[in-house]
């Protein structure tokens, strides 16, 4: 029964001019699960996230989220259904303050006229402060986002997704370019925010993966190569072959 | 009241800017200039509507429209049709083969008023059409483009093509539109003679008031979350889309509003200048409007007005002495602005004059105790 899963991806295929970047992929993510996707370069990891959030359109197969078929939805409706996506490079509004970045992401007043009439009421402010606290940016609320450090930008983007309270959160390399202490904090952050929602994380840093993953999926050439807990995957001969072989 | 002050006027800085502009338009110009020159300034101020629209569309929306003249022209033509019908009553056109229709129709052997002219007998319909016709056209164009994610240069080229198409259409359908000569010889607005000196003064003031009203409306829009979304979209369009917004709708709204603002300018143009012709709606005037906005400062609503006045003043002063050089000069000016001061006059003010003005203003305020709170902290308190 696919309903038990938050996300059910079945037979997902996308081909770019005949090249199958994702090839008959099946992926099941449970509620409250933190799934990490690993794989060598070009395995199709980012493409899978692009397909789920609607940035790329699937050639075939289905993506069901809480029983809703997402493959035909426009991007903004996928977001409104409860799927949040963080991009690989920090994707924030550099010219706006941290506060404004979070405010824009607040899920109210998303229509043209709604945004004209939007007021920063007490509940919005409270929520912004709460999220800022979670992402360690309480002190930087009025700083222009472009002036933040790389790690802080990554956190800000996570915060911009959290404020929408998505049921499924997809993070593409959240600790890329972070210092060791920032990685520590991010691991804590991810463990904390995985309560009550599902997370899909793409990551290369195996130490980091070990700290956060409930379950790991290894992609190779657009297909699932192995799946299971970290130890099982790391000792899987096929995985070792792909990472170290040739 | 407080919300009005901060959102519509733009806070203290915005209110001062508006007050200076209002004083300039309403007091300095009328006292300084005779009615002929003032009427000329009034004409330039109608172009400023298009420039203000472009500040919204191009400066904030990041959509370069090279067809703003289309909307200016449509607003103007709608108004002109009403005025022309009023000027073509059967008594004053009794010498025509078919009395009661506009003179150019008679010259073109048209014997019956075309159907789409009929509703323009009504002033209320006309006023609605001035707004609605350009608005609907802009909505259709921008929906077709932005829903398909056509943007950037492609959009600019398409708007330019539309300007060319409309010009050809107007020129070609001489019997219905007045052709290349346009619609001339206008006399009254609902029985009120618009050619008298007092009418010219009144129209000048109405025009100025409308312009300030439009700037305030734009201020309101920019101060809302909509304004911040425009900035966000210019910065990272995908992030906005993946934050649950239908980006196309915001662009459609901005473009359509820019069109509406230009159309108001077009209608005021015809009332003050007294004629409308295709030379005002084509590619060249559309590009001139972009230059007005660029020179004034493409992210400054008030700057766009000064930019328009300055370029047009330059145009009449310069082209009187060197008529053939003007176009070259304007082209050079545009390139110079884009290369050396991309934020136009408003940007120059911010860089070179703002500090001095503020320190000058500070001299009068020295008696006040210095602020002790750190700027960051006060800002936080203001924000929240």
PDB file of N, CA, C and O in Angstrom, chain B residues 255-293:
ATOM      1  N   UNK B 255       3.587  44.012 -15.599  1.00  0.00           N
ATOM      2  CA  UNK B 255       3.585  44.494 -16.982  1.00  0.00           C
ATOM      3  C   UNK B 255       2.265  45.199 -17.301  1.00  0.00           C
ATOM      4  O   UNK B 255       2.256  46.271 -17.904  1.00  0.00           O
ATOM      5  N   UNK B 256       1.161  44.605 -16.858  1.00  0.00           N
ATOM      6  CA  UNK B 256      -0.149  45.201 -17.150  1.00  0.00           C
ATOM      7  C   UNK B 256      -0.291  46.541 -16.442  1.00  0.00           C
ATOM      8  O   UNK B 256      -0.866  47.482 -16.985  1.00  0.00           O
ATOM      9  N   UNK B 257       0.249  46.628 -15.233  1.00  0.00           N
ATOM     10  CA  UNK B 257       0.148  47.892 -14.527  1.00  0.00           C
ATOM     11  C   UNK B 257       0.979  48.963 -15.218  1.00  0.00           C
ATOM     12  O   UNK B 257       0.544  50.112 -15.338  1.00  0.00           O
ATOM     13  N   UNK B 258       2.170  48.578 -15.682  1.00  0.00           N
ATOM     14  CA  UNK B 258       2.997  49.530 -16.418  1.00  0.00           C
ATOM     15  C   UNK B 258       2.258  50.038 -17.655  1.00  0.00           C
ATOM     16  O   UNK B 258       2.313  51.224 -17.989  1.00  0.00           O
ATOM     17  N   UNK B 259       1.541  49.127 -18.315  1.00  0.00           N
ATOM     18  CA  UNK B 259       0.773  49.506 -19.502  1.00  0.00           C
ATOM     19  C   UNK B 259      -0.319  50.502 -19.144  1.00  0.00           C
ATOM     20  O   UNK B 259      -0.531  51.514 -19.829  1.00  0.00           O
ATOM     21  N   UNK B 260      -1.005  50.242 -18.045  1.00  0.00           N
ATOM     22  CA  UNK B 260      -2.104  51.114 -17.619  1.00  0.00           C
ATOM     23  C   UNK B 260      -1.579  52.516 -17.305  1.00  0.00           C
ATOM     24  O   UNK B 260      -2.174  53.519 -17.697  1.00  0.00           O
ATOM     25  N   UNK B 261      -0.441  52.568 -16.622  1.00  0.00           N
ATOM     26  CA  UNK B 261       0.129  53.870 -16.260  1.00  0.00           C
ATOM     27  C   UNK B 261       0.488  54.653 -17.521  1.00  0.00           C
ATOM     28  O   UNK B 261       0.177  55.840 -17.638  1.00  0.00           O
ATOM     29  N   UNK B 262       1.105  53.966 -18.476  1.00  0.00           N
ATOM     30  CA  UNK B 262       1.453  54.647 -19.730  1.00  0.00           C
ATOM     31  C   UNK B 262       0.208  55.171 -20.422  1.00  0.00           C
ATOM     32  O   UNK B 262       0.221  56.261 -20.992  1.00  0.00           O
ATOM     33  N   UNK B 263      -0.865  54.378 -20.379  1.00  0.00           N
ATOM     34  CA  UNK B 263      -2.093  54.768 -21.068  1.00  0.00           C
ATOM     35  C   UNK B 263      -2.675  56.049 -20.481  1.00  0.00           C
ATOM     36  O   UNK B 263      -3.183  56.896 -21.220  1.00  0.00           O
ATOM     37  N   UNK B 264      -2.580  56.200 -19.165  1.00  0.00           N
ATOM     38  CA  UNK B 264      -3.071  57.447 -18.551  1.00  0.00           C
ATOM     39  C   UNK B 264      -2.275  58.619 -19.124  1.00  0.00           C
ATOM     40  O   UNK B 264      -2.828  59.662 -19.468  1.00  0.00           O
ATOM     41  N   UNK B 265      -0.966  58.424 -19.255  1.00  0.00           N
ATOM     42  CA  UNK B 265      -0.129  59.456 -19.853  1.00  0.00           C
ATOM     43  C   UNK B 265      -0.573  59.783 -21.264  1.00  0.00           C
ATOM     44  O   UNK B 265      -0.672  60.950 -21.646  1.00  0.00           O
ATOM     45  N   UNK B 266      -0.886  58.746 -22.042  1.00  0.00           N
ATOM     46  CA  UNK B 266      -1.325  58.953 -23.418  1.00  0.00           C
ATOM     47  C   UNK B 266      -2.594  59.783 -23.483  1.00  0.00           C
ATOM     48  O   UNK B 266      -2.720  60.696 -24.309  1.00  0.00           O
ATOM     49  N   UNK B 267      -3.541  59.478 -22.597  1.00  0.00           N
ATOM     50  CA  UNK B 267      -4.812  60.219 -22.589  1.00  0.00           C
ATOM     51  C   UNK B 267      -4.572  61.674 -22.203  1.00  0.00           C
ATOM     52  O   UNK B 267      -5.176  62.597 -22.777  1.00  0.00           O
ATOM     53  N   UNK B 268      -3.678  61.907 -21.250  1.00  0.00           N
ATOM     54  CA  UNK B 268      -3.389  63.281 -20.849  1.00  0.00           C
ATOM     55  C   UNK B 268      -2.626  64.021 -21.948  1.00  0.00           C
ATOM     56  O   UNK B 268      -2.753  65.231 -22.093  1.00  0.00           O
ATOM     57  N   UNK B 269      -1.840  63.271 -22.706  1.00  0.00           N
ATOM     58  CA  UNK B 269      -1.097  63.868 -23.821  1.00  0.00           C
ATOM     59  C   UNK B 269      -2.061  64.498 -24.818  1.00  0.00           C
ATOM     60  O   UNK B 269      -1.936  65.666 -25.182  1.00  0.00           O
ATOM     61  N   UNK B 270      -3.046  63.705 -25.229  1.00  0.00           N
ATOM     62  CA  UNK B 270      -3.960  64.198 -26.258  1.00  0.00           C
ATOM     63  C   UNK B 270      -4.751  65.404 -25.752  1.00  0.00           C
ATOM     64  O   UNK B 270      -4.992  66.347 -26.492  1.00  0.00           O
ATOM     65  N   UNK B 271      -5.086  65.391 -24.473  1.00  0.00           N
ATOM     66  CA  UNK B 271      -5.857  66.517 -23.938  1.00  0.00           C
ATOM     67  C   UNK B 271      -5.032  67.794 -23.936  1.00  0.00           C
ATOM     68  O   UNK B 271      -5.552  68.889 -24.115  1.00  0.00           O
ATOM     69  N   UNK B 272      -3.732  67.676 -23.730  1.00  0.00           N
ATOM     70  CA  UNK B 272      -2.909  68.883 -23.639  1.00  0.00           C
ATOM     71  C   UNK B 272      -2.312  69.300 -24.973  1.00  0.00           C
ATOM     72  O   UNK B 272      -2.072  70.478 -25.200  1.00  0.00           O
ATOM     73  N   UNK B 273      -2.033  68.308 -25.821  1.00  0.00           N
ATOM     74  CA  UNK B 273      -1.345  68.633 -27.061  1.00  0.00           C
ATOM     75  C   UNK B 273      -2.334  68.779 -28.218  1.00  0.00           C
ATOM     76  O   UNK B 273      -2.107  69.530 -29.154  1.00  0.00           O
ATOM     77  N   UNK B 274      -3.450  68.039 -28.133  1.00  0.00           N
ATOM     78  CA  UNK B 274      -4.496  68.251 -29.118  1.00  0.00           C
ATOM     79  C   UNK B 274      -4.400  67.432 -30.387  1.00  0.00           C
ATOM     80  O   UNK B 274      -5.146  67.656 -31.314  1.00  0.00           O
ATOM     81  N   UNK B 275      -3.447  66.522 -30.458  1.00  0.00           N
ATOM     82  CA  UNK B 275      -3.478  65.598 -31.594  1.00  0.00           C
ATOM     83  C   UNK B 275      -2.797  64.301 -31.212  1.00  0.00           C
ATOM     84  O   UNK B 275      -2.070  64.213 -30.228  1.00  0.00           O
ATOM     85  N   UNK B 276      -3.088  63.264 -32.009  1.00  0.00           N
ATOM     86  CA  UNK B 276      -2.495  61.950 -31.755  1.00  0.00           C
ATOM     87  C   UNK B 276      -2.084  61.391 -33.104  1.00  0.00           C
ATOM     88  O   UNK B 276      -2.862  61.445 -34.046  1.00  0.00           O
ATOM     89  N   UNK B 277      -0.871  60.877 -33.190  1.00  0.00           N
ATOM     90  CA  UNK B 277      -0.479  60.304 -34.484  1.00  0.00           C
ATOM     91  C   UNK B 277       0.391  59.080 -34.276  1.00  0.00           C
ATOM     92  O   UNK B 277       0.951  58.884 -33.197  1.00  0.00           O
ATOM     93  N   UNK B 278       0.489  58.231 -35.299  1.00  0.00           N
ATOM     94  CA  UNK B 278       1.253  56.989 -35.134  1.00  0.00           C
ATOM     95  C   UNK B 278       2.721  57.231 -34.827  1.00  0.00           C
ATOM     96  O   UNK B 278       3.388  56.334 -34.313  1.00  0.00           O
ATOM     97  N   UNK B 279       3.219  58.432 -35.121  1.00  0.00           N
ATOM     98  CA  UNK B 279       4.632  58.681 -34.825  1.00  0.00           C
ATOM     99  C   UNK B 279       4.890  58.681 -33.320  1.00  0.00           C
ATOM    100  O   UNK B 279       6.023  58.694 -32.882  1.00  0.00           O
ATOM    101  N   UNK B 280       3.807  58.694 -32.523  1.00  0.00           N
ATOM    102  CA  UNK B 280       3.984  58.720 -31.063  1.00  0.00           C
ATOM    103  C   UNK B 280       3.928  57.335 -30.436  1.00  0.00           C
ATOM    104  O   UNK B 280       4.128  57.189 -29.240  1.00  0.00           O
ATOM    105  N   UNK B 281       3.609  56.313 -31.230  1.00  0.00           N
ATOM    106  CA  UNK B 281       3.403  55.004 -30.610  1.00  0.00           C
ATOM    107  C   UNK B 281       4.371  53.949 -31.117  1.00  0.00           C
ATOM    108  O   UNK B 281       4.368  52.832 -30.642  1.00  0.00           O
ATOM    109  N   UNK B 282       5.209  54.305 -32.080  1.00  0.00           N
ATOM    110  CA  UNK B 282       6.029  53.281 -32.729  1.00  0.00           C
ATOM    111  C   UNK B 282       7.263  52.896 -31.938  1.00  0.00           C
ATOM    112  O   UNK B 282       7.337  53.070 -30.725  1.00  0.00           O
ATOM    113  N   UNK B 283       8.240  52.357 -32.669  1.00  0.00           N
ATOM    114  CA  UNK B 283       9.442  51.846 -32.025  1.00  0.00           C
ATOM    115  C   UNK B 283      10.291  52.977 -31.456  1.00  0.00           C
ATOM    116  O   UNK B 283      10.753  52.897 -30.310  1.00  0.00           O
ATOM    117  N   UNK B 284      10.451  54.047 -32.235  1.00  0.00           N
ATOM    118  CA  UNK B 284      11.343  55.112 -31.771  1.00  0.00           C
ATOM    119  C   UNK B 284      10.855  55.753 -30.469  1.00  0.00           C
ATOM    120  O   UNK B 284      11.607  55.829 -29.503  1.00  0.00           O
ATOM    121  N   UNK B 285       9.585  56.184 -30.400  1.00  0.00           N
ATOM    122  CA  UNK B 285       9.155  56.744 -29.111  1.00  0.00           C
ATOM    123  C   UNK B 285       9.228  55.728 -27.970  1.00  0.00           C
ATOM    124  O   UNK B 285       9.538  56.102 -26.841  1.00  0.00           O
ATOM    125  N   UNK B 286       8.972  54.455 -28.276  1.00  0.00           N
ATOM    126  CA  UNK B 286       9.051  53.443 -27.216  1.00  0.00           C
ATOM    127  C   UNK B 286      10.459  53.366 -26.649  1.00  0.00           C
ATOM    128  O   UNK B 286      10.647  53.248 -25.434  1.00  0.00           O
ATOM    129  N   UNK B 287      11.439  53.435 -27.549  1.00  0.00           N
ATOM    130  CA  UNK B 287      12.825  53.366 -27.074  1.00  0.00           C
ATOM    131  C   UNK B 287      13.196  54.652 -26.351  1.00  0.00           C
ATOM    132  O   UNK B 287      13.896  54.639 -25.340  1.00  0.00           O
ATOM    133  N   UNK B 288      12.676  55.779 -26.848  1.00  0.00           N
ATOM    134  CA  UNK B 288      12.931  57.042 -26.141  1.00  0.00           C
ATOM    135  C   UNK B 288      12.442  56.963 -24.706  1.00  0.00           C
ATOM    136  O   UNK B 288      13.089  57.455 -23.784  1.00  0.00           O
ATOM    137  N   UNK B 289      11.305  56.313 -24.522  1.00  0.00           N
ATOM    138  CA  UNK B 289      10.758  56.199 -23.154  1.00  0.00           C
ATOM    139  C   UNK B 289      11.705  55.397 -22.263  1.00  0.00           C
ATOM    140  O   UNK B 289      11.877  55.704 -21.084  1.00  0.00           O
ATOM    141  N   UNK B 290      12.300  54.354 -22.839  1.00  0.00           N
ATOM    142  CA  UNK B 290      13.283  53.576 -22.069  1.00  0.00           C
ATOM    143  C   UNK B 290      14.461  54.472 -21.687  1.00  0.00           C
ATOM    144  O   UNK B 290      14.965  54.411 -20.566  1.00  0.00           O
ATOM    145  N   UNK B 291      14.856  55.349 -22.621  1.00  0.00           N
ATOM    146  CA  UNK B 291      15.975  56.246 -22.329  1.00  0.00           C
ATOM    147  C   UNK B 291      15.601  57.227 -21.209  1.00  0.00           C
ATOM    148  O   UNK B 291      16.412  57.497 -20.323  1.00  0.00           O
ATOM    149  N   UNK B 292      14.361  57.720 -21.233  1.00  0.00           N
ATOM    150  CA  UNK B 292      13.937  58.619 -20.145  1.00  0.00           C
ATOM    151  C   UNK B 292      14.140  57.934 -18.799  1.00  0.00           C
ATOM    152  O   UNK B 292      14.675  58.511 -17.856  1.00  0.00           O
ATOM    153  N   UNK B 293      13.654  56.688 -18.736  1.00  0.00           N
ATOM    154  CA  UNK B 293      13.722  55.962 -17.459  1.00  0.00           C
ATOM    155  C   UNK B 293      15.173  55.672 -17.085  1.00  0.00           C
ATOM    156  O   UNK B 293      15.565  55.803 -15.925  1.00  0.00           O
TER     157      UNK B 293
END
